XYZ file of C-alpha atoms in Angstrom:
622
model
C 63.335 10.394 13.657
C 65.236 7.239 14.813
C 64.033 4.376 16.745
C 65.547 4.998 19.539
C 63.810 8.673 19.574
C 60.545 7.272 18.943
C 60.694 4.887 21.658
C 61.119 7.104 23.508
C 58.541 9.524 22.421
C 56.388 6.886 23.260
C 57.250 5.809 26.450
C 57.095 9.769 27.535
C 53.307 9.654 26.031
C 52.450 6.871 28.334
C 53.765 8.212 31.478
C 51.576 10.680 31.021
C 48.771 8.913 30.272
C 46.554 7.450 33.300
C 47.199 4.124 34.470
C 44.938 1.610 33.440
C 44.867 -1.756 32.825
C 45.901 -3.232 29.388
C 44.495 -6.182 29.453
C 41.419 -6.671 27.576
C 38.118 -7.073 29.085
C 34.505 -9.427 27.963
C 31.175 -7.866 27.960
C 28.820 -9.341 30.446
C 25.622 -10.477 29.195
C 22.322 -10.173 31.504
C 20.724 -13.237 29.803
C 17.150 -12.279 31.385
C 17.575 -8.234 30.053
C 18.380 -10.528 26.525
C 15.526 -12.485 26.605
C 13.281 -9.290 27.413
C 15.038 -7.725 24.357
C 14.128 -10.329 21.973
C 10.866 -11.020 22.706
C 9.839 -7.380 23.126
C 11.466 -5.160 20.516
C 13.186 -7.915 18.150
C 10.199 -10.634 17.889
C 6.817 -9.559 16.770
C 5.190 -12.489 18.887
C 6.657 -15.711 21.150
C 5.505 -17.752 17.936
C 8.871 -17.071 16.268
C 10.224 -19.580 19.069
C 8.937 -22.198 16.558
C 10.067 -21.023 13.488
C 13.497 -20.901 14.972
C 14.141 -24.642 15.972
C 12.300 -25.712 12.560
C 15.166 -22.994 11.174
C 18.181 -24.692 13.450
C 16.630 -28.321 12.565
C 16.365 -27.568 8.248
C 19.844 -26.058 8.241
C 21.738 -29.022 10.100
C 20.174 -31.165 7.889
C 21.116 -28.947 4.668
C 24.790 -29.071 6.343
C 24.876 -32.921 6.861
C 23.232 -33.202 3.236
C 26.515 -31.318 1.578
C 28.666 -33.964 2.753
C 26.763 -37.094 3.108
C 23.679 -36.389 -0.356
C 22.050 -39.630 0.905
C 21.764 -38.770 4.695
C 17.840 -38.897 5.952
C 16.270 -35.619 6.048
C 13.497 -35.725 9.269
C 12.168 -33.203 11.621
C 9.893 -34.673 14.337
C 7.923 -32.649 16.498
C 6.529 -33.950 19.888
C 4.325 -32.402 22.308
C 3.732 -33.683 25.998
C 2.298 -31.801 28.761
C 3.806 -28.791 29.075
C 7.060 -29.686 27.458
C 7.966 -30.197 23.554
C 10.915 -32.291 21.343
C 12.302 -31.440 18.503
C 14.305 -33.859 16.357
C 16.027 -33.874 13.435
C 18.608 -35.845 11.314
C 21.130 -33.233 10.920
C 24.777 -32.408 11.023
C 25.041 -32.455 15.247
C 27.339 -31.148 17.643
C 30.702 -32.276 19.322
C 31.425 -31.029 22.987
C 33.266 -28.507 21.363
C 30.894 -26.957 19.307
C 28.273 -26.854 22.177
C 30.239 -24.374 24.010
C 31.901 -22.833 20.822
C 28.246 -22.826 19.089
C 25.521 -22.985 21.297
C 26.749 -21.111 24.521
C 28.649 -18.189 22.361
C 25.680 -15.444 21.828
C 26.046 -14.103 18.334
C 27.893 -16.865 17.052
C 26.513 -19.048 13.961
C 27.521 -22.665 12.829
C 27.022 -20.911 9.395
C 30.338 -19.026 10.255
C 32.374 -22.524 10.647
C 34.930 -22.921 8.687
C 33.979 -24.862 5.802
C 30.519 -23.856 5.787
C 31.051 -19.971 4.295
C 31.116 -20.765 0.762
C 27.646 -22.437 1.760
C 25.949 -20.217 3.445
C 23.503 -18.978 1.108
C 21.883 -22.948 1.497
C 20.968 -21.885 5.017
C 17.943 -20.270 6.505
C 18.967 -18.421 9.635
C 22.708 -16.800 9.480
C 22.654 -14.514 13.122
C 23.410 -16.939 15.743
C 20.652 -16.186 17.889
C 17.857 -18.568 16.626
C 18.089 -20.704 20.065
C 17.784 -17.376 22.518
C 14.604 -17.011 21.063
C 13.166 -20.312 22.690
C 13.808 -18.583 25.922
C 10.898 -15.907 25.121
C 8.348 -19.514 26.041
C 10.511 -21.885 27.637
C 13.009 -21.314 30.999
C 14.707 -24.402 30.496
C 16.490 -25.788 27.102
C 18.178 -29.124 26.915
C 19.948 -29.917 23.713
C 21.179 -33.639 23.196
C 23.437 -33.807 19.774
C 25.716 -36.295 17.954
C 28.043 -35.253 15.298
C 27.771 -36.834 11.832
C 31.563 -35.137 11.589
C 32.837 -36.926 14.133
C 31.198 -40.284 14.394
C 33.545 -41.428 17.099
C 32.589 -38.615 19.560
C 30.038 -39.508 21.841
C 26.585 -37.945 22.177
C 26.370 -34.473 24.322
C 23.955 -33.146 26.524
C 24.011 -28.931 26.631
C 21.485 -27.680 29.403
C 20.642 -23.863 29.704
C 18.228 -21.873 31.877
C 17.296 -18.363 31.494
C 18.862 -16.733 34.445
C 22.172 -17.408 31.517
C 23.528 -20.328 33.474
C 24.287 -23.691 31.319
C 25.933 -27.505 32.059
C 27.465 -29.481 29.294
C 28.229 -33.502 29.557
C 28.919 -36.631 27.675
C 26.062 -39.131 27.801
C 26.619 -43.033 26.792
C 26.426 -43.831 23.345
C 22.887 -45.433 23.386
C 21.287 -41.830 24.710
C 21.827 -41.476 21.249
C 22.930 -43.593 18.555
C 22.567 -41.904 15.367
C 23.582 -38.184 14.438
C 21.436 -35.433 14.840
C 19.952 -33.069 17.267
C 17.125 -33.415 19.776
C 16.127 -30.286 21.546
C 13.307 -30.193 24.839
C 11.643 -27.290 25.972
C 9.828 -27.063 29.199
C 7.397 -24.035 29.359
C 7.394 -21.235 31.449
C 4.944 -19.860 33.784
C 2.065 -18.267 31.553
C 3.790 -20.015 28.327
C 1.776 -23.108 28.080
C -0.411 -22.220 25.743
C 2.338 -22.013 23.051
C 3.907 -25.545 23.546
C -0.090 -27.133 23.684
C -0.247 -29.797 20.508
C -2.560 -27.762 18.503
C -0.755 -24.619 18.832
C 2.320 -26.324 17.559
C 0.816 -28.032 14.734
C -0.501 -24.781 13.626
C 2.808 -23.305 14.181
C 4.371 -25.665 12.049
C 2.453 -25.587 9.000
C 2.247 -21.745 8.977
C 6.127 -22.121 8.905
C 7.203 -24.913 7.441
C 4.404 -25.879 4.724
C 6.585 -25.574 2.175
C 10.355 -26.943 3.429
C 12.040 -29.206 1.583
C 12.452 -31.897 3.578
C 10.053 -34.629 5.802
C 8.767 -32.538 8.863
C 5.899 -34.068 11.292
C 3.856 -33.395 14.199
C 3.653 -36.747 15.840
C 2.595 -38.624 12.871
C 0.692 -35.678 10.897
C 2.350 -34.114 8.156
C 3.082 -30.354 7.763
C 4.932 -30.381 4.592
C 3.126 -30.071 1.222
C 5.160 -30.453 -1.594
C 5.475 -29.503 -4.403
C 3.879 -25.748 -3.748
C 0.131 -24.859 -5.054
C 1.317 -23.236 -7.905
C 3.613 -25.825 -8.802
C 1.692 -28.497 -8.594
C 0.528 -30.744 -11.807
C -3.050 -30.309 -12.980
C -5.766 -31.758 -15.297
C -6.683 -28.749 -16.653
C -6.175 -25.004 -17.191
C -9.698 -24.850 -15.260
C -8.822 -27.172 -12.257
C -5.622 -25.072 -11.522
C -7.762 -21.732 -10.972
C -10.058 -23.384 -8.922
C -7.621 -25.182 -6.935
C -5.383 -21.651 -6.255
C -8.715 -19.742 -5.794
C -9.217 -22.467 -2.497
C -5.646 -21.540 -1.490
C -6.091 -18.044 -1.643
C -8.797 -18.446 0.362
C -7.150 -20.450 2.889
C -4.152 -17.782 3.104
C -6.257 -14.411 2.630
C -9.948 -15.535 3.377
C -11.234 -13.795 -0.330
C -11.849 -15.859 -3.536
C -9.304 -14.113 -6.525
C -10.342 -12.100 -9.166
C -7.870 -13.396 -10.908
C -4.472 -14.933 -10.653
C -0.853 -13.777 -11.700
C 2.028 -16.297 -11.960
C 5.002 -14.976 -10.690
C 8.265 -17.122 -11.872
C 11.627 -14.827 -12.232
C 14.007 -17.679 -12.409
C 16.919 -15.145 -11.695
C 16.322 -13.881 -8.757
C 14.669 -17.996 -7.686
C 11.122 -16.652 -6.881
C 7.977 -18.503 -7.424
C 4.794 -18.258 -6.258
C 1.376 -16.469 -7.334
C -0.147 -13.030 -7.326
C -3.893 -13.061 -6.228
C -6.322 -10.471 -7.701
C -8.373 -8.693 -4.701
C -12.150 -8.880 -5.751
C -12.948 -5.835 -4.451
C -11.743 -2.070 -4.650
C -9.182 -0.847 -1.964
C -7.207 2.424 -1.107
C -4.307 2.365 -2.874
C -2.615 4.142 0.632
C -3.490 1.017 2.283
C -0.291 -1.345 2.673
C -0.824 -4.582 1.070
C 0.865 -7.554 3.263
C 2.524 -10.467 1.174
C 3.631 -13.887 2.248
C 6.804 -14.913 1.513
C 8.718 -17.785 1.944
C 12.726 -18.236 2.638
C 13.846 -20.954 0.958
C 10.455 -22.876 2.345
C 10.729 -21.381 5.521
C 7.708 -18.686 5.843
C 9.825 -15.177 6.877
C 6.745 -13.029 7.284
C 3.180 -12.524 6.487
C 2.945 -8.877 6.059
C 5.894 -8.009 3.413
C 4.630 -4.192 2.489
C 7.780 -3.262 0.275
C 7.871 -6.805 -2.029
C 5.947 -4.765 -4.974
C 5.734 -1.468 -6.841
C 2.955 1.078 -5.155
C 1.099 0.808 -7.874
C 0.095 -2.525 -7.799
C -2.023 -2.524 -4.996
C -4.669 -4.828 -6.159
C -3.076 -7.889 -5.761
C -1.411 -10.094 -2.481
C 1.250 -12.640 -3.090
C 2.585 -15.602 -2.305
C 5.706 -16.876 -3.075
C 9.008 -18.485 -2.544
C 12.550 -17.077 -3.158
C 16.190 -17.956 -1.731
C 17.617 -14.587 -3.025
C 16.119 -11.966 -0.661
C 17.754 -11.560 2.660
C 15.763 -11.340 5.644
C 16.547 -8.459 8.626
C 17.956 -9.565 11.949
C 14.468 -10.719 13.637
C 13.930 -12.430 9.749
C 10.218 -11.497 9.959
C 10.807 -8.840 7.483
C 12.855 -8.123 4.171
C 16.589 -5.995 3.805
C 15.938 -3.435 1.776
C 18.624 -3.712 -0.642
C 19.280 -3.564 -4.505
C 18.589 -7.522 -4.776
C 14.672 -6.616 -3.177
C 14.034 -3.202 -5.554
C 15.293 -5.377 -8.555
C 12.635 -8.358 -7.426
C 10.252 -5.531 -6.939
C 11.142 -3.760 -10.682
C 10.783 -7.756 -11.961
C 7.456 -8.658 -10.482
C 6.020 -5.495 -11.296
C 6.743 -6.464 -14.755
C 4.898 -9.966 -14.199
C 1.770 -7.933 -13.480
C 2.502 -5.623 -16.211
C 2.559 -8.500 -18.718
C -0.522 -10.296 -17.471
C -2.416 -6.805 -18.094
C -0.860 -6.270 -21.511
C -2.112 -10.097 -21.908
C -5.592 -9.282 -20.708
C -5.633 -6.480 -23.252
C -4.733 -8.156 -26.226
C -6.693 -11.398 -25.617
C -9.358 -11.278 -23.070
C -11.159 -8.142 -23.287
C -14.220 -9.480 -21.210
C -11.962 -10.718 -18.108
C -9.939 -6.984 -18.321
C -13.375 -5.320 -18.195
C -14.377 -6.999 -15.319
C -10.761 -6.207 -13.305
C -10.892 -2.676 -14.730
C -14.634 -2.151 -13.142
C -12.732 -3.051 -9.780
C -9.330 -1.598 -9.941
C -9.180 1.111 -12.681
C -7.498 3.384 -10.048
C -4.279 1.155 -10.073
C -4.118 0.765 -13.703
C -4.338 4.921 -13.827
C -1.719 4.888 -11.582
C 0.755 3.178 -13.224
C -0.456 4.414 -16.726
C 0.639 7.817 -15.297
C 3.760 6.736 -15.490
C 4.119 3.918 -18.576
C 3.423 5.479 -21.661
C 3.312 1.904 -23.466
C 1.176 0.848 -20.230
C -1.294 3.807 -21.174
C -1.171 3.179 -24.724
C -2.086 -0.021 -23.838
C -5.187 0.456 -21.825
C -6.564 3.617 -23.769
C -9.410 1.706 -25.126
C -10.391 0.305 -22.090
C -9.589 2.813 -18.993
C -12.792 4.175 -18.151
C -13.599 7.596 -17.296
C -16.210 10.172 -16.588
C -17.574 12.562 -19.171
C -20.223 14.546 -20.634
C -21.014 11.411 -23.092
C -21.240 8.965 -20.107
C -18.505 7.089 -19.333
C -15.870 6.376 -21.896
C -12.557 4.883 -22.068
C -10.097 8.284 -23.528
C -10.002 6.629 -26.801
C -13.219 6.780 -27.729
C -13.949 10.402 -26.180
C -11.394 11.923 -28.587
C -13.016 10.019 -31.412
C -15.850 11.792 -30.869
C -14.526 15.692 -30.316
C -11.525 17.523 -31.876
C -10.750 18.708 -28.682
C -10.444 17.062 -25.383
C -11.846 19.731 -22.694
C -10.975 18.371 -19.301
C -11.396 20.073 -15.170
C -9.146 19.679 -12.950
C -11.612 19.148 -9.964
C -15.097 17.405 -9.198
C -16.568 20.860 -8.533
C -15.690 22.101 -11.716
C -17.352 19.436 -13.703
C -20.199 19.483 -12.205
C -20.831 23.341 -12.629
C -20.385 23.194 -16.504
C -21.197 19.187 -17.380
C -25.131 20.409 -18.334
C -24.291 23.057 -20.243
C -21.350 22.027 -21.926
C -23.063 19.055 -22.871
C -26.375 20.662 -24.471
C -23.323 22.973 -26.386
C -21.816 20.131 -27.657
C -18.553 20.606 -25.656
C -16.540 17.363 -24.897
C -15.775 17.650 -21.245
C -13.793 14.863 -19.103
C -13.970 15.114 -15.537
C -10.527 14.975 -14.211
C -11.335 15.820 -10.566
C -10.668 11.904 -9.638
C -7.146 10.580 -8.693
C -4.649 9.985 -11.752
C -7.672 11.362 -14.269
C -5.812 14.829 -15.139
C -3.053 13.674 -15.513
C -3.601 10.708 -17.656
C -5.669 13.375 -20.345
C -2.778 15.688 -20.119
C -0.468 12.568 -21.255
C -2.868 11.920 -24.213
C -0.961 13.627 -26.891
C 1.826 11.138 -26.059
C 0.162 8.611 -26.787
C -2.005 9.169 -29.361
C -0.504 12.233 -31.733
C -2.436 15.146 -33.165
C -4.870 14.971 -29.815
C -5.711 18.379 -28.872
C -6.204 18.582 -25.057
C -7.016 21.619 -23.183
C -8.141 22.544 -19.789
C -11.689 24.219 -19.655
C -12.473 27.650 -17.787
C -15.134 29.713 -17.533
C -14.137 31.575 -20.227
C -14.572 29.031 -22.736
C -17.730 27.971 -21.137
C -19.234 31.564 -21.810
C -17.582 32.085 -24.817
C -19.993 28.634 -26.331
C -23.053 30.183 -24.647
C -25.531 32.561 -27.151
C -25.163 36.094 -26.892
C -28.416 37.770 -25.816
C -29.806 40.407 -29.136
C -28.234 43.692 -28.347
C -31.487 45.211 -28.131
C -33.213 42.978 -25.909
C -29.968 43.113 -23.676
C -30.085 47.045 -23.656
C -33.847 46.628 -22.684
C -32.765 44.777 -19.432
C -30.053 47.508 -18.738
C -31.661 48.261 -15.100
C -32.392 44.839 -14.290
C -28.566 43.709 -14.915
C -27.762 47.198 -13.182
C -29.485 45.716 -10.088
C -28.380 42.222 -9.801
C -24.956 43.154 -10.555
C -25.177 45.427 -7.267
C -26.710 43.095 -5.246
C -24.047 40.312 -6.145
C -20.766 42.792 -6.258
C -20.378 42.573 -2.446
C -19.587 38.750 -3.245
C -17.115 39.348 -6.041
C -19.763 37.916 -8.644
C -20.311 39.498 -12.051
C -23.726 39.056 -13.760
C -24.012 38.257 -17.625
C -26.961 37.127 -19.977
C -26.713 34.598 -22.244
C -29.252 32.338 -23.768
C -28.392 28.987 -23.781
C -29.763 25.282 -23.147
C -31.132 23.279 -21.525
C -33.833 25.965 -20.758
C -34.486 24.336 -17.286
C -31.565 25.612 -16.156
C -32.162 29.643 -15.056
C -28.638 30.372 -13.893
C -25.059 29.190 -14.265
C -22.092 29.962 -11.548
C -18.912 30.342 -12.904
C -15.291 30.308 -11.656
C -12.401 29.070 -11.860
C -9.167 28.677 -9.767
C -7.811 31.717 -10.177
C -11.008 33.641 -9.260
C -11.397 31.307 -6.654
C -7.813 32.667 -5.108
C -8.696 36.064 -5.899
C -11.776 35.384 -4.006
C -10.096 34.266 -0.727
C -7.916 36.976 -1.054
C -10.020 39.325 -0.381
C -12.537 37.915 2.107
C -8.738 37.441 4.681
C -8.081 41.339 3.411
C -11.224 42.357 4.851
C -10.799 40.434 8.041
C -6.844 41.497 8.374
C -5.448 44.539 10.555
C -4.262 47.391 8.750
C -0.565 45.939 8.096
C -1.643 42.105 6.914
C -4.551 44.301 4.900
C -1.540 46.329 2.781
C 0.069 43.589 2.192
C -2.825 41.612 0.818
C -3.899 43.985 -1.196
C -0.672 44.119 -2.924
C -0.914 40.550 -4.248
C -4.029 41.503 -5.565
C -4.550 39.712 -9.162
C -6.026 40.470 -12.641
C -7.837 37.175 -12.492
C -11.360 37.660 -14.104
C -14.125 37.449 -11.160
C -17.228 34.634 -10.623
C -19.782 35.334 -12.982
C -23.815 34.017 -12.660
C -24.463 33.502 -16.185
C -28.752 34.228 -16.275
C -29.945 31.947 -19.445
C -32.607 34.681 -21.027
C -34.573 31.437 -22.671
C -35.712 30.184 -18.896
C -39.215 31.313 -18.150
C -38.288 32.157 -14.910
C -35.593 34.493 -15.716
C -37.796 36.210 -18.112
C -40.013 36.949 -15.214
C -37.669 37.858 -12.704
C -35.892 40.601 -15.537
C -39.928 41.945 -15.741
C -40.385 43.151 -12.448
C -40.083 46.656 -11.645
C -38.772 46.733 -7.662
C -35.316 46.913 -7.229
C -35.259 44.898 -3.749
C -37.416 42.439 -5.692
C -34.884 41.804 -8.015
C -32.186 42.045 -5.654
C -33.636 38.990 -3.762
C -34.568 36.891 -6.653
C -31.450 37.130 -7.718
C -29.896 36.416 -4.978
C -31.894 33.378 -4.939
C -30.568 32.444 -8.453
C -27.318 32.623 -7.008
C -27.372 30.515 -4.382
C -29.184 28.033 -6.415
C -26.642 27.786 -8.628
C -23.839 27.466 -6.216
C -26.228 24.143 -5.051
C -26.348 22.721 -8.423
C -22.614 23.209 -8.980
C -22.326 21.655 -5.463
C -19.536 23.791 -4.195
C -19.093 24.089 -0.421
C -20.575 27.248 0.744
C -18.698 30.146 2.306
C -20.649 31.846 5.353
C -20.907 34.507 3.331
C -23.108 32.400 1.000
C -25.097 30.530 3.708
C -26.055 33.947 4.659
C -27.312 34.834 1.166
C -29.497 31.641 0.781
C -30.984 32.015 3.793
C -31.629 36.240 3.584
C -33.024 35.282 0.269
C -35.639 32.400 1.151
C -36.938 34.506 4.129
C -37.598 37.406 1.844
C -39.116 35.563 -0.868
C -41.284 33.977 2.085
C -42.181 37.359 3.324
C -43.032 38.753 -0.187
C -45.300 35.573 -0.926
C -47.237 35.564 2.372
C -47.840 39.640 2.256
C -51.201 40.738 0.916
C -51.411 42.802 -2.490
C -51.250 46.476 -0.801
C -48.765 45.562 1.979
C -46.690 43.945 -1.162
C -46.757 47.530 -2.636
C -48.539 46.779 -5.612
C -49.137 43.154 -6.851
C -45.463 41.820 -7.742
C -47.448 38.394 -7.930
């Protein structure tokens, strides 16, 4: 196609096409709808308003500084009824950067030519840092002097927050030297954040550590160099000193503390150990600094999950902050940070391990559970803290190590319940049983062989439970044919087999055993028997081979010895009911209605046996 053809193709498409107007068009900004934006949805609270002038005031100053290294480096804050100044020795403004700058929404002095390649130097890089004065004040007036342009006189830039604004040129003396003044006046129901006190609060929450001199009338808020940087006396007089400003910043005393330097990514600061246990779901909030400037108090993503027994400190000019900058980009810069002071804590355990046994008891009595949890998933980590990890057994409680010392095979439940229905007797066998019913625990003794080769794990089950227990003398058991005849039909309506064994301790007449299979099996058929016809079919067919609950009756207890005597079948039906239901309570399973039924049927009709007389009894059971 030739030019001539496409032109007009073109002109063909567009006289067709509705008429409009070509010209382009500006979006209109309701300043008061911005405002309500900002402070609302943006800005957590109207205490960012500070943050942002010392942010505007730090970064003219780190501009002037790139050209003129020897140029003063002051903020000065001052408060008088109602109304508050802010003045610093930076870079300034020309008349045309006020309305290029300051009355362009969006637009950053950190874009301006020459200033690109130096942008990382600079705290705030969005352009709105001054809208966000408007969230206290109605009224800013800006008076600036370049340090660019030493010949241009001083400018006044006045803006109220219905969006309207005046620029002017004042006489030189307004002010003589470069650098930026800015006045707030408050609004209605604002005061409160421009009072002295609230400022000077303000202003050392933000700007404690900033590089440069910033005051509050004539009290200092910068205190440099940082805590942990600081020079001490003595290995001694450094904890106590970051103990007192942990508990300035967190209000707890450390269990410990955790230096965190990664050069690389330009982070320092410290990692406090919580004295005290916590949820590892709860989020942990960390305070972290931008380049001196505090971004945010509550930084949830800054370290792995696991390490939820510390809060942090710290200083870094690598990580970039979100739009509102009360809050971290999550980016590959942050996760490796994260991956890098992970290690930090890492390395401080491993420390611990290898030369402080006594201080890595006392952190592991606290926070075992966030050791486990990354042990789960560091092999070297796990390997590292087998001797010490504590857990709960059928010896007492023992670190893994020293359990498998003591049995050729580690024997392990999966759940609480478990445990407890087999920790006496397994223990008076001389089965090695941990409990692994706690968060991490199974998996950890699962992991063992990993770690430590030729370590026979396995999970236990009622099988291997009975299987340790002492058969019962084939004669005797034949003996006690009806009596196991009985209680076996008296418990078969609950899926419950009976068996006799003789084991120890003697105290103990009756053993419940399951396990999770049975357990499903069990459920199975208790919604079968409440289903319709169609739900009942197909329940049935998923019926499973899984071996039922069994009351295991120890033939050395006295009691049971009695109970197997008697001669009345509803006698026996009844004690053993009440067996059963005392075994379920030492095993401290929850109880099915079902079972609540039982133990109650069974305690009123060993009442009503004991309180009959001899005849009505039917011939002296007692």
């Amino acid at each position: 196609m030739d030019s001539q053809t496409s032109q007009s193709s073109e002109a063909s498409e567009a006289s067709q096409a509705p008429h409009s107007s070509q010209s382009p068009h500006t979006f209109q900004v309701d300043l008061r709808g911005l405002v309500d934006l900002l402070s609302h949805h943006l800005y957590s609270s109207p205490k960012v308003y500070l943050r942002e002038l010392l942010q505007n005031a730090v970064d003219a100053i780190t501009a002037r500084r790139a050209e003129e290294p020897d140029a003063p480096a002051r903020v000065r804050l001052s408060v008088d009824a109602g109304s508050l100044r802010v003045e610093d020795t930076g870079v300034g403004l020309t008349e045309t950067d006020v309305h290029s700058l300051l009355a362009t929404i969006g637009r950053s002095s950190k874009r301006a030519e020459g200033l690109q390649q130096a942008r990382s130097d600079f705290l705030g890089q969005f352009g709105i840092g001054l809208l966000a004065c408007f969230v206290v004040a109605e009224r800013i007036r800006v008076v600036s002097r370049s340090a660019r342009t030493p010949d241009a006189p001083p400018v006044e830039w006045t803006a109220r927050d219905d969006g309207s604004y005046t620029v002017r040129t004042l006489p030189d003396e307004a002010r003589p030297e470069p650098g930026t003044t800015v006045h707030l006046v408050a609004r209605a129901g604002a005061a409160e954040w421009l009072a002295e006190d609230r400022v000077l609060s303000l202003a050392r929450d933000f700007g404690s550590l900033l590089p440069y001199d910033v005051r509050v009338g004539e009290v200092a808020v910068t205190e440099l160099p940082a805590p942990w940087d600081r020079p001490y006396p003595s290995p001694a007089a450094r904890r106590v000193a970051l103990a007192r400003h942990c508990h300035e910043l967190f209000g707890f005393t450390p269990l410990d503390t955790i230096d965190l330097d990664v050069p690389l990514a330009g982070i320092r600061g410290v990692a406090y150990v919580l004295p005290s246990a916590v949820s590892p779901a709860r989020r942990a909030g960390h305070r972290v600094h931008l380049k001196g400037m505090l971004l945010t108090e509550r930084a949830e993503q800054l370290l792995p999950d696991w390490a939820f027994f510390v809060r942090c400190v710290l200083d870094t000019d690598s990580l970039r902050p979100t739009a509102s900058r009360e809050s971290l980009y999550e980016d590959e810069t942050l996760a490796g940070v994260r991956e890098a002071l992970g290690e930090r804590i890492r390395g401080w355990l491993t420390a611990l391990a290898a030369g402080d046994p006594e201080r890595l008891a006392a952190f592991l009595s606290v926070h075992h559970l966030g050791v486990k949890s990354l042990a789960r998933h560091d092999r070297e980590m796990l390997r590292t803290m087998l001797p010490w990890l504590p857990f709960e057994t059928t010896d007492g409680r023992l670190s893994l190590e020293e359990f498998a010392q003591r049995h050729p095979v580690v024997h392990f439940t999966r759940t609480v319940e478990e445990y407890r229905q087999v920790a006496p007797i397994a223990s008076a066998q001389g089965i090695g049983v941990v409990n692994g019913g706690y968060t991490y625990d199974s998996e950890l003794v699962e992991a063992l062989p990993s770690v430590r080769p030729g370590t026979a794990v396995a999970e236990l089950d009622a099988d291997t439970v009975t299987a340790h227990l002492d058969a019962v003398d084939a004669a005797e058991e034949l003996a006690l044919s009806g009596f196991l005849a009985a209680a076996r039909t008296k418990l078969d309506p609950l899926g419950c087999d009976v068996v006799l064994r003789a084991f120890h301790p003697l105290s103990v007449p009756a053993l419940h055993l399951d396990d999770r299979e049975a357990r499903h099996e069990q459920a199975r058929a208790e919604a079968a028997e409440g289903a319709d016809d169609l739900w009942a079919g197909i329940l049935g067919s998923l019926r499973g081979s899984a071996p039922r609950a069994r009351l295991v009756l120890n033939h050395l207890n006295p009691l049971v010895r009695r109970i197997s005597s008697l001669g009345d079948p509803g006698l026996i039906g009844t004690a053993t009911e009440s067996l059963y239901g005392q075994a379920l309570l030492m095993a401290q399973r929850p109880l099915r209605p079902a079972d609540s039924a039982l133990l109650n049927r069974a305690f009123m009709g060993l009442l009503e046996w004991a309180t009959h007389d001899d005849d009505t009894a039917g011939g002296g059971h007692r």
